[in-house]
Amino acid sequence: MQNLSKNQQIIFDLIDKSNEPMKAYAILFNVQKKGIKAPLQVYRALDKLVEIGKIHKIESRNAFIACQNSSCQVSKATAFSICESCEKVTEINNSSLSKYLSNFKDRAGMKYSKYNLEFFGLCKKCITK
Amino acid sequence: MQNLSKNQQIIFDLIDKSNEPMKAYAILFNVQKKGIKAPLQVYRALDKLVEIGKIHKIESRNAFIACQNSSCQVSKATAFSICESCEKVTEINNSSLSKYLSNFKDRAGMKYSKYNLEFFGLCKKCITK
DNA sequence: ATTTAAATTGTTATAATATAACACTCTGTA
DNA sequence: TACAGAGTGTTATATTATAACAATTTAAAT
Ligand SMILES: [Zn+2]
Ligand SMILES: [Zn+2]
Ligand SMILES: [Zn+2]
Ligand SMILES: [Zn+2]
């Protein structure tokens, strides 16, 4: 596991300490005082962090969260639950699920190397509201 | 199943006869000769078509395909395979998979009402290249 | 230590994706 | 025929993401 570069570290630290997914331009705004001034600097760091599995992109939200699953070094098998009311996102770490999906074969004969799953619903808090 | 409005029908027909996912602005370009001139007209039709399950959004590609699964009237349980080489997208219609995912419960106690799954890999054609 | 290639950074400009706000029109139904 | 809800048309703008180019840093290979 290589070390992160300066920009990568700054941006990872920010996302990691956030308790919700962060959007690219919110990240940019937050790191401007650290000298990162342009969108591209943010996107490049995000690309790399996604590639090495330190963060994941929540595709339906165009937002990024730190990996909450220590075994998930590379972003090849990701699953999330998303509350449609409060937008809380949690990475699902369930070995039955990941085993089922990693072994899934469709009749089309495709060779899968990666998947991303997003569940939507209401979190515990929001159900009772 | 209500009828589609004029714009909805034009845009659905275009997506339905396409054999690949279409992006919003590609759709816009293609329907301009039919009098649909502004992005918002396209996005509004897309929103509705997604809502009633006639099309699905491929989140990782920001593109839309017609539902290929007659039983999928509403977009609450969707799964796709995506070739990372040729970008071919296919809707997966597998009752074992949909049963497994629809019944999936995480320990967090969330109530799921919807999911979207995207598999990535190489299609049959592209494996042999 | 010097060379070299790969990765990273900095910068400006621009492309691509999506929504806000407002006025008007159509459609079905009471 | 009045009414409500859905749909349309339009302009402007917000949000998300990449192109292109030059310079610098890093880590390995000689
Ligand atoms: Zn993870
Ligand atoms: Zn919630
Ligand atoms: Zn479908
Ligand atoms: Zn292919």
Tab-separated table of C-alpha atoms (C1' of nucleotides) and ligand atoms in Angstrom:
chain	number	residue	atom	x	y	z
A	1	MET	CA	0.000	0.000	0.000
A	2	GLN	CA	1.797	3.036	-1.321
A	3	ASN	CA	1.727	6.360	0.476
A	4	LEU	CA	-0.621	9.035	-0.683
A	5	SER	CA	0.644	12.181	-2.348
A	6	LYS	CA	0.102	15.541	-0.748
A	7	ASN	CA	-3.168	16.380	-2.495
A	8	GLN	CA	-4.438	12.843	-2.186
A	9	GLN	CA	-3.767	12.880	1.552
A	10	ILE	CA	-5.450	16.241	2.097
A	11	ILE	CA	-8.539	15.147	0.227
A	12	PHE	CA	-8.668	11.709	1.759
A	13	ASP	CA	-8.411	13.162	5.270
A	14	LEU	CA	-11.300	15.487	4.559
A	15	ILE	CA	-13.555	12.756	3.184
A	16	ASP	CA	-12.532	10.338	5.904
A	17	LYS	CA	-13.488	12.654	8.716
A	18	SER	CA	-16.794	13.585	7.082
A	19	ASN	CA	-19.727	11.509	8.249
A	20	GLU	CA	-21.543	11.866	4.979
A	21	PRO	CA	-20.682	11.546	1.297
A	22	MET	CA	-18.946	14.607	-0.080
A	23	LYS	CA	-19.373	16.101	-3.517
A	24	ALA	CA	-16.381	17.195	-5.545
A	25	TYR	CA	-17.054	20.915	-5.377
A	26	ALA	CA	-17.787	20.763	-1.655
A	27	ILE	CA	-14.404	19.118	-1.293
A	28	LEU	CA	-12.823	21.822	-3.427
A	29	PHE	CA	-14.328	24.532	-1.269
A	30	ASN	CA	-13.030	22.846	1.874
A	31	VAL	CA	-9.456	22.384	0.697
A	32	GLN	CA	-8.929	25.787	-0.857
A	33	LYS	CA	-7.288	27.050	2.307
A	34	LYS	CA	-4.784	24.212	1.890
A	35	GLY	CA	-3.784	25.456	-1.542
A	36	ILE	CA	-5.872	23.228	-3.771
A	37	LYS	CA	-7.530	25.710	-6.044
A	38	ALA	CA	-8.870	23.962	-9.127
A	39	PRO	CA	-11.485	21.277	-9.782
A	40	LEU	CA	-9.008	19.184	-11.688
A	41	GLN	CA	-6.737	18.879	-8.691
A	42	VAL	CA	-9.670	17.482	-6.751
A	43	TYR	CA	-10.841	15.142	-9.490
A	44	ARG	CA	-7.363	13.755	-10.030
A	45	ALA	CA	-6.975	12.935	-6.368
A	46	LEU	CA	-10.474	11.444	-6.271
A	47	ASP	CA	-9.727	9.258	-9.299
A	48	LYS	CA	-6.629	7.883	-7.659
A	49	LEU	CA	-8.277	7.349	-4.289
A	50	VAL	CA	-11.123	5.464	-5.945
A	51	GLU	CA	-8.644	3.406	-7.951
A	52	ILE	CA	-6.782	2.244	-4.875
A	53	GLY	CA	-9.970	1.675	-2.903
A	54	LYS	CA	-9.514	4.294	-0.187
A	55	ILE	CA	-12.771	5.945	-1.181
A	56	HIS	CA	-15.824	4.955	-3.195
A	57	LYS	CA	-18.053	6.935	-5.482
A	58	ILE	CA	-21.765	6.804	-4.742
A	59	GLU	CA	-22.883	6.848	-8.339
A	60	SER	CA	-26.486	7.823	-7.757
A	61	ARG	CA	-25.358	10.849	-5.762
A	62	ASN	CA	-22.141	11.910	-7.495
A	63	ALA	CA	-20.483	11.882	-4.113
A	64	PHE	CA	-17.594	10.190	-2.390
A	65	ILE	CA	-17.172	8.414	0.938
A	66	ALA	CA	-14.183	6.824	2.632
A	67	CYS	CA	-14.088	3.054	2.519
A	68	GLN	CA	-15.566	1.748	5.749
A	69	ASN	CA	-14.476	-1.789	5.084
A	70	SER	CA	-10.870	-2.594	5.915
A	71	SER	CA	-10.883	-5.624	3.648
A	72	CYS	CA	-11.860	-3.528	0.663
A	73	GLN	CA	-8.444	-2.491	-0.625
A	74	VAL	CA	-9.651	-2.089	-4.155
A	75	SER	CA	-13.068	-0.916	-5.278
A	76	LYS	CA	-14.150	-4.065	-7.053
A	77	ALA	CA	-17.084	-5.163	-4.971
A	78	THR	CA	-19.043	-2.387	-3.353
A	79	ALA	CA	-22.486	-2.175	-1.794
A	80	PHE	CA	-24.169	0.708	-0.073
A	81	SER	CA	-27.397	1.546	1.659
A	82	ILE	CA	-28.766	5.011	1.054
A	83	CYS	CA	-31.542	6.654	3.031
A	84	GLU	CA	-33.745	8.602	0.664
A	85	SER	CA	-34.921	10.855	3.444
A	86	CYS	CA	-31.761	11.946	5.285
A	87	GLU	CA	-29.263	10.818	2.622
A	88	LYS	CA	-27.217	8.834	5.113
A	89	VAL	CA	-24.998	6.365	3.279
A	90	THR	CA	-23.456	3.251	4.777
A	91	GLU	CA	-21.115	0.783	3.158
A	92	ILE	CA	-22.511	-2.705	3.486
A	93	ASN	CA	-20.044	-5.312	4.654
A	94	ASN	CA	-21.811	-8.621	4.367
A	95	SER	CA	-19.896	-11.697	3.334
A	96	SER	CA	-22.989	-13.587	2.218
A	97	LEU	CA	-23.896	-10.757	-0.139
A	98	SER	CA	-20.401	-10.273	-1.500
A	99	LYS	CA	-19.985	-14.012	-1.982
A	100	TYR	CA	-23.304	-14.253	-3.807
A	101	LEU	CA	-22.517	-11.339	-6.115
A	102	SER	CA	-18.893	-12.238	-6.744
A	103	ASN	CA	-19.970	-15.697	-7.853
A	104	PHE	CA	-22.925	-14.490	-9.882
A	105	LYS	CA	-22.923	-15.632	-13.479
A	106	ASP	CA	-25.442	-14.511	-16.043
A	107	ARG	CA	-26.308	-16.602	-19.059
A	108	ALA	CA	-24.866	-13.955	-21.390
A	109	GLY	CA	-21.389	-15.323	-20.651
A	110	MET	CA	-19.889	-12.095	-19.494
A	111	LYS	CA	-16.817	-12.172	-17.311
A	112	TYR	CA	-17.440	-9.821	-14.416
A	113	SER	CA	-14.560	-8.160	-12.648
A	114	LYS	CA	-16.409	-5.618	-10.585
A	115	TYR	CA	-19.818	-4.652	-9.281
A	116	ASN	CA	-21.525	-1.819	-7.493
A	117	LEU	CA	-24.805	-2.136	-5.651
A	118	GLU	CA	-26.890	0.627	-4.154
A	119	PHE	CA	-29.891	-0.040	-1.923
A	120	PHE	CA	-32.388	2.759	-1.312
A	121	GLY	CA	-34.886	3.086	1.478
A	122	LEU	CA	-35.378	4.606	4.875
A	123	CYS	CA	-32.923	4.345	7.731
A	124	LYS	CA	-34.007	3.411	11.241
A	125	LYS	CA	-34.246	7.041	12.308
A	126	CYS	CA	-36.301	8.127	9.322
A	127	ILE	CA	-38.749	5.218	9.433
A	128	THR	CA	-40.144	6.403	12.756
A	129	LYS	CA	-40.570	9.982	11.637
B	1	MET	CA	-50.595	1.896	-17.573
B	2	GLN	CA	-51.302	5.431	-18.712
B	3	ASN	CA	-50.402	6.641	-22.171
B	4	LEU	CA	-47.277	8.617	-22.707
B	5	SER	CA	-47.402	12.299	-23.512
B	6	LYS	CA	-46.083	13.562	-26.824
B	7	ASN	CA	-42.563	14.338	-25.657
B	8	GLN	CA	-42.388	11.229	-23.534
B	9	GLN	CA	-43.387	9.086	-26.501
B	10	ILE	CA	-40.888	10.690	-28.864
B	11	ILE	CA	-38.063	10.214	-26.406
B	12	PHE	CA	-39.062	6.719	-25.408
B	13	ASP	CA	-39.258	5.629	-29.047
B	14	LEU	CA	-35.780	6.946	-29.678
B	15	ILE	CA	-34.267	5.208	-26.664
B	16	ASP	CA	-36.190	2.027	-27.334
B	17	LYS	CA	-34.914	1.652	-30.868
B	18	SER	CA	-31.346	2.419	-29.849
B	19	ASN	CA	-29.270	-0.637	-29.119
B	20	GLU	CA	-27.088	1.178	-26.657
B	21	PRO	CA	-27.620	3.513	-23.702
B	22	MET	CA	-28.250	7.090	-24.753
B	23	LYS	CA	-27.074	10.217	-23.017
B	24	ALA	CA	-29.420	13.126	-22.449
B	25	TYR	CA	-27.755	15.514	-24.848
B	26	ALA	CA	-27.463	12.860	-27.539
B	27	ILE	CA	-31.196	12.386	-27.140
B	28	LEU	CA	-31.717	16.134	-27.360
B	29	PHE	CA	-29.727	16.302	-30.582
B	30	ASN	CA	-31.765	13.472	-32.072
B	31	VAL	CA	-35.184	14.896	-31.255
B	32	GLN	CA	-34.568	18.485	-32.259
B	33	LYS	CA	-36.101	17.853	-35.645
B	34	LYS	CA	-39.248	16.775	-33.806
B	35	GLY	CA	-39.484	20.112	-32.045
B	36	ILE	CA	-37.905	19.319	-28.714
B	37	LYS	CA	-35.390	22.084	-28.352
B	38	ALA	CA	-34.299	22.400	-24.741
B	39	PRO	CA	-32.490	20.126	-22.280
B	40	LEU	CA	-35.260	20.534	-19.749
B	41	GLN	CA	-37.814	19.047	-22.102
B	42	VAL	CA	-35.612	15.995	-22.403
B	43	TYR	CA	-34.883	15.701	-18.700
B	44	ARG	CA	-38.530	16.016	-17.770
B	45	ALA	CA	-39.499	13.212	-20.104
B	46	LEU	CA	-36.596	11.102	-18.883
B	47	ASP	CA	-37.604	11.639	-15.255
B	48	LYS	CA	-41.128	10.486	-15.957
B	49	LEU	CA	-40.052	7.507	-18.047
B	50	VAL	CA	-37.698	6.398	-15.298
B	51	GLU	CA	-40.423	6.871	-12.706
B	52	ILE	CA	-42.859	4.614	-14.531
B	53	GLY	CA	-40.185	2.048	-15.358
B	54	LYS	CA	-40.153	2.377	-19.153
B	55	ILE	CA	-36.482	3.269	-19.093
B	56	HIS	CA	-33.655	2.958	-16.601
B	57	LYS	CA	-30.721	5.200	-15.864
B	58	ILE	CA	-27.305	3.589	-15.960
B	59	GLU	CA	-25.844	5.588	-13.112
B	60	SER	CA	-22.204	4.901	-13.807
B	61	ARG	CA	-22.625	6.162	-17.361
B	62	ASN	CA	-25.221	8.911	-17.023
B	63	ALA	CA	-27.145	7.229	-19.782
B	64	PHE	CA	-30.552	5.733	-20.330
B	65	ILE	CA	-31.824	2.471	-21.800
B	66	ALA	CA	-35.277	1.100	-22.417
B	67	CYS	CA	-36.431	-1.523	-19.968
B	68	GLN	CA	-35.739	-4.915	-21.473
B	69	ASN	CA	-37.695	-6.746	-18.848
B	70	SER	CA	-41.426	-6.838	-19.331
B	71	SER	CA	-42.061	-7.581	-15.681
B	72	CYS	CA	-40.223	-4.475	-14.611
B	73	GLN	CA	-43.035	-1.917	-14.661
B	74	VAL	CA	-41.419	0.230	-12.070
B	75	SER	CA	-37.719	0.841	-11.579
B	76	LYS	CA	-37.406	-0.639	-8.104
B	77	ALA	CA	-35.131	-3.569	-8.720
B	78	THR	CA	-32.651	-3.140	-11.506
B	79	ALA	CA	-29.479	-4.951	-12.474
B	80	PHE	CA	-27.222	-4.426	-15.443
B	81	SER	CA	-24.093	-5.838	-16.971
B	82	ILE	CA	-21.744	-3.343	-18.548
B	83	CYS	CA	-18.840	-4.197	-20.828
B	84	GLU	CA	-15.939	-1.921	-20.003
B	85	SER	CA	-14.486	-2.398	-23.438
B	86	CYS	CA	-17.371	-1.881	-25.879
B	87	GLU	CA	-19.797	-0.284	-23.366
B	88	LYS	CA	-22.557	-2.706	-24.248
B	89	VAL	CA	-25.179	-2.704	-21.501
B	90	THR	CA	-27.687	-5.446	-20.850
B	91	GLU	CA	-30.453	-5.556	-18.299
B	92	ILE	CA	-30.148	-8.672	-16.190
B	93	ASN	CA	-33.360	-10.596	-15.707
B	94	ASN	CA	-32.586	-13.292	-13.206
B	95	SER	CA	-35.171	-14.326	-10.660
B	96	SER	CA	-32.650	-15.842	-8.282
B	97	LEU	CA	-30.738	-12.568	-8.177
B	98	SER	CA	-33.796	-10.399	-7.807
B	99	LYS	CA	-35.192	-12.660	-5.115
B	100	TYR	CA	-31.912	-12.603	-3.210
B	101	LEU	CA	-31.604	-8.831	-3.371
B	102	SER	CA	-35.240	-8.055	-2.689
B	103	ASN	CA	-35.071	-10.141	0.453
B	104	PHE	CA	-31.700	-8.842	1.561
B	105	LYS	CA	-31.662	-7.379	5.052
B	106	ASP	CA	-28.672	-5.660	6.562
B	107	ARG	CA	-28.111	-5.504	10.310
B	108	ALA	CA	-28.504	-1.713	10.272
B	109	GLY	CA	-32.270	-2.179	10.212
B	110	MET	CA	-32.914	-0.180	7.113
B	111	LYS	CA	-36.099	-0.734	5.181
B	112	TYR	CA	-35.149	-1.060	1.530
B	113	SER	CA	-37.601	-0.164	-1.173
B	114	LYS	CA	-35.314	-0.155	-4.185
B	115	TYR	CA	-31.937	-1.255	-5.441
B	116	ASN	CA	-29.705	-0.812	-8.437
B	117	LEU	CA	-26.852	-3.147	-9.298
B	118	GLU	CA	-24.233	-2.686	-11.987
B	119	PHE	CA	-21.803	-5.436	-12.951
B	120	PHE	CA	-18.694	-4.504	-14.927
B	121	GLY	CA	-16.520	-6.730	-17.019
B	122	LEU	CA	-15.968	-7.933	-20.536
B	123	CYS	CA	-18.671	-9.227	-22.815
B	124	LYS	CA	-18.257	-12.432	-24.799
B	125	LYS	CA	-17.099	-10.575	-27.889
B	126	CYS	CA	-14.544	-8.473	-26.066
B	127	ILE	CA	-13.030	-11.330	-24.048
B	128	THR	CA	-11.716	-12.989	-27.194
B	129	LYS	CA	-10.149	-9.843	-28.572
C	1	DA	C1'	25.320	10.361	-8.026
C	2	DT	C1'	23.004	10.643	-12.588
C	3	DT	C1'	19.700	9.350	-15.653
C	4	DT	C1'	15.272	8.221	-16.677
C	5	DA	C1'	10.323	7.185	-16.581
C	6	DA	C1'	6.215	7.580	-14.143
C	7	DA	C1'	3.388	10.038	-11.255
C	8	DT	C1'	1.902	14.267	-9.570
C	9	DT	C1'	1.040	19.099	-9.661
C	10	DG	C1'	-0.501	23.745	-11.364
C	11	DT	C1'	-3.225	26.404	-14.493
C	12	DT	C1'	-6.637	28.098	-17.835
C	13	DA	C1'	-10.290	27.042	-20.453
C	14	DT	C1'	-14.167	24.429	-21.727
C	15	DA	C1'	-17.296	20.384	-22.093
C	16	DA	C1'	-21.016	17.699	-20.336
C	17	DT	C1'	-24.753	16.972	-17.201
C	18	DA	C1'	-28.674	18.810	-14.803
C	19	DT	C1'	-31.971	22.131	-12.510
C	20	DA	C1'	-34.508	26.803	-11.264
C	21	DA	C1'	-38.102	29.793	-12.251
C	22	DC	C1'	-42.013	31.355	-14.634
C	23	DA	C1'	-45.832	31.476	-17.871
C	24	DC	C1'	-48.817	28.958	-20.539
C	25	DT	C1'	-51.559	24.785	-22.347
C	26	DC	C1'	-53.596	20.557	-22.424
C	27	DT	C1'	-56.405	16.656	-20.374
C	28	DG	C1'	-59.492	14.372	-17.735
C	29	DT	C1'	-63.047	14.676	-14.377
C	30	DA	C1'	-66.504	16.611	-11.105
D	1	DT	C1'	-67.728	24.799	-17.354
D	2	DA	C1'	-64.871	24.937	-13.749
D	3	DC	C1'	-61.102	22.906	-11.631
D	4	DA	C1'	-56.794	20.347	-10.656
D	5	DG	C1'	-52.981	17.964	-12.218
D	6	DA	C1'	-49.828	16.945	-15.658
D	7	DG	C1'	-47.335	18.489	-19.398
D	8	DT	C1'	-45.062	22.075	-22.320
D	9	DG	C1'	-41.998	25.985	-23.840
D	10	DT	C1'	-38.432	29.097	-22.774
D	11	DT	C1'	-34.427	31.527	-20.835
D	12	DA	C1'	-31.025	31.408	-17.708
D	13	DT	C1'	-28.007	29.174	-14.652
D	14	DA	C1'	-26.052	25.595	-11.600
D	15	DT	C1'	-23.408	21.470	-11.135
D	16	DT	C1'	-20.253	17.933	-12.495
D	17	DA	C1'	-16.260	16.673	-15.102
D	18	DT	C1'	-12.465	16.773	-18.630
D	19	DA	C1'	-8.951	18.732	-22.312
D	20	DA	C1'	-4.578	20.512	-23.081
D	21	DC	C1'	-0.117	21.927	-21.840
D	22	DA	C1'	3.899	22.871	-18.944
D	23	DA	C1'	6.459	22.197	-14.851
D	24	DT	C1'	7.847	19.542	-10.805
D	25	DT	C1'	8.454	15.731	-7.805
D	26	DT	C1'	9.290	10.866	-6.868
D	27	DA	C1'	11.237	6.513	-7.122
D	28	DA	C1'	13.744	3.387	-9.357
D	29	DA	C1'	17.677	1.850	-12.596
D	30	DT	C1'	22.179	2.452	-14.166
E	1	ZN	ZN	-14.967	-0.254	0.757
E	2	ZN	ZN	-32.592	8.539	7.192
E	3	ZN	ZN	-36.349	-3.038	-16.460
E	4	ZN	ZN	-17.760	-5.761	-25.074
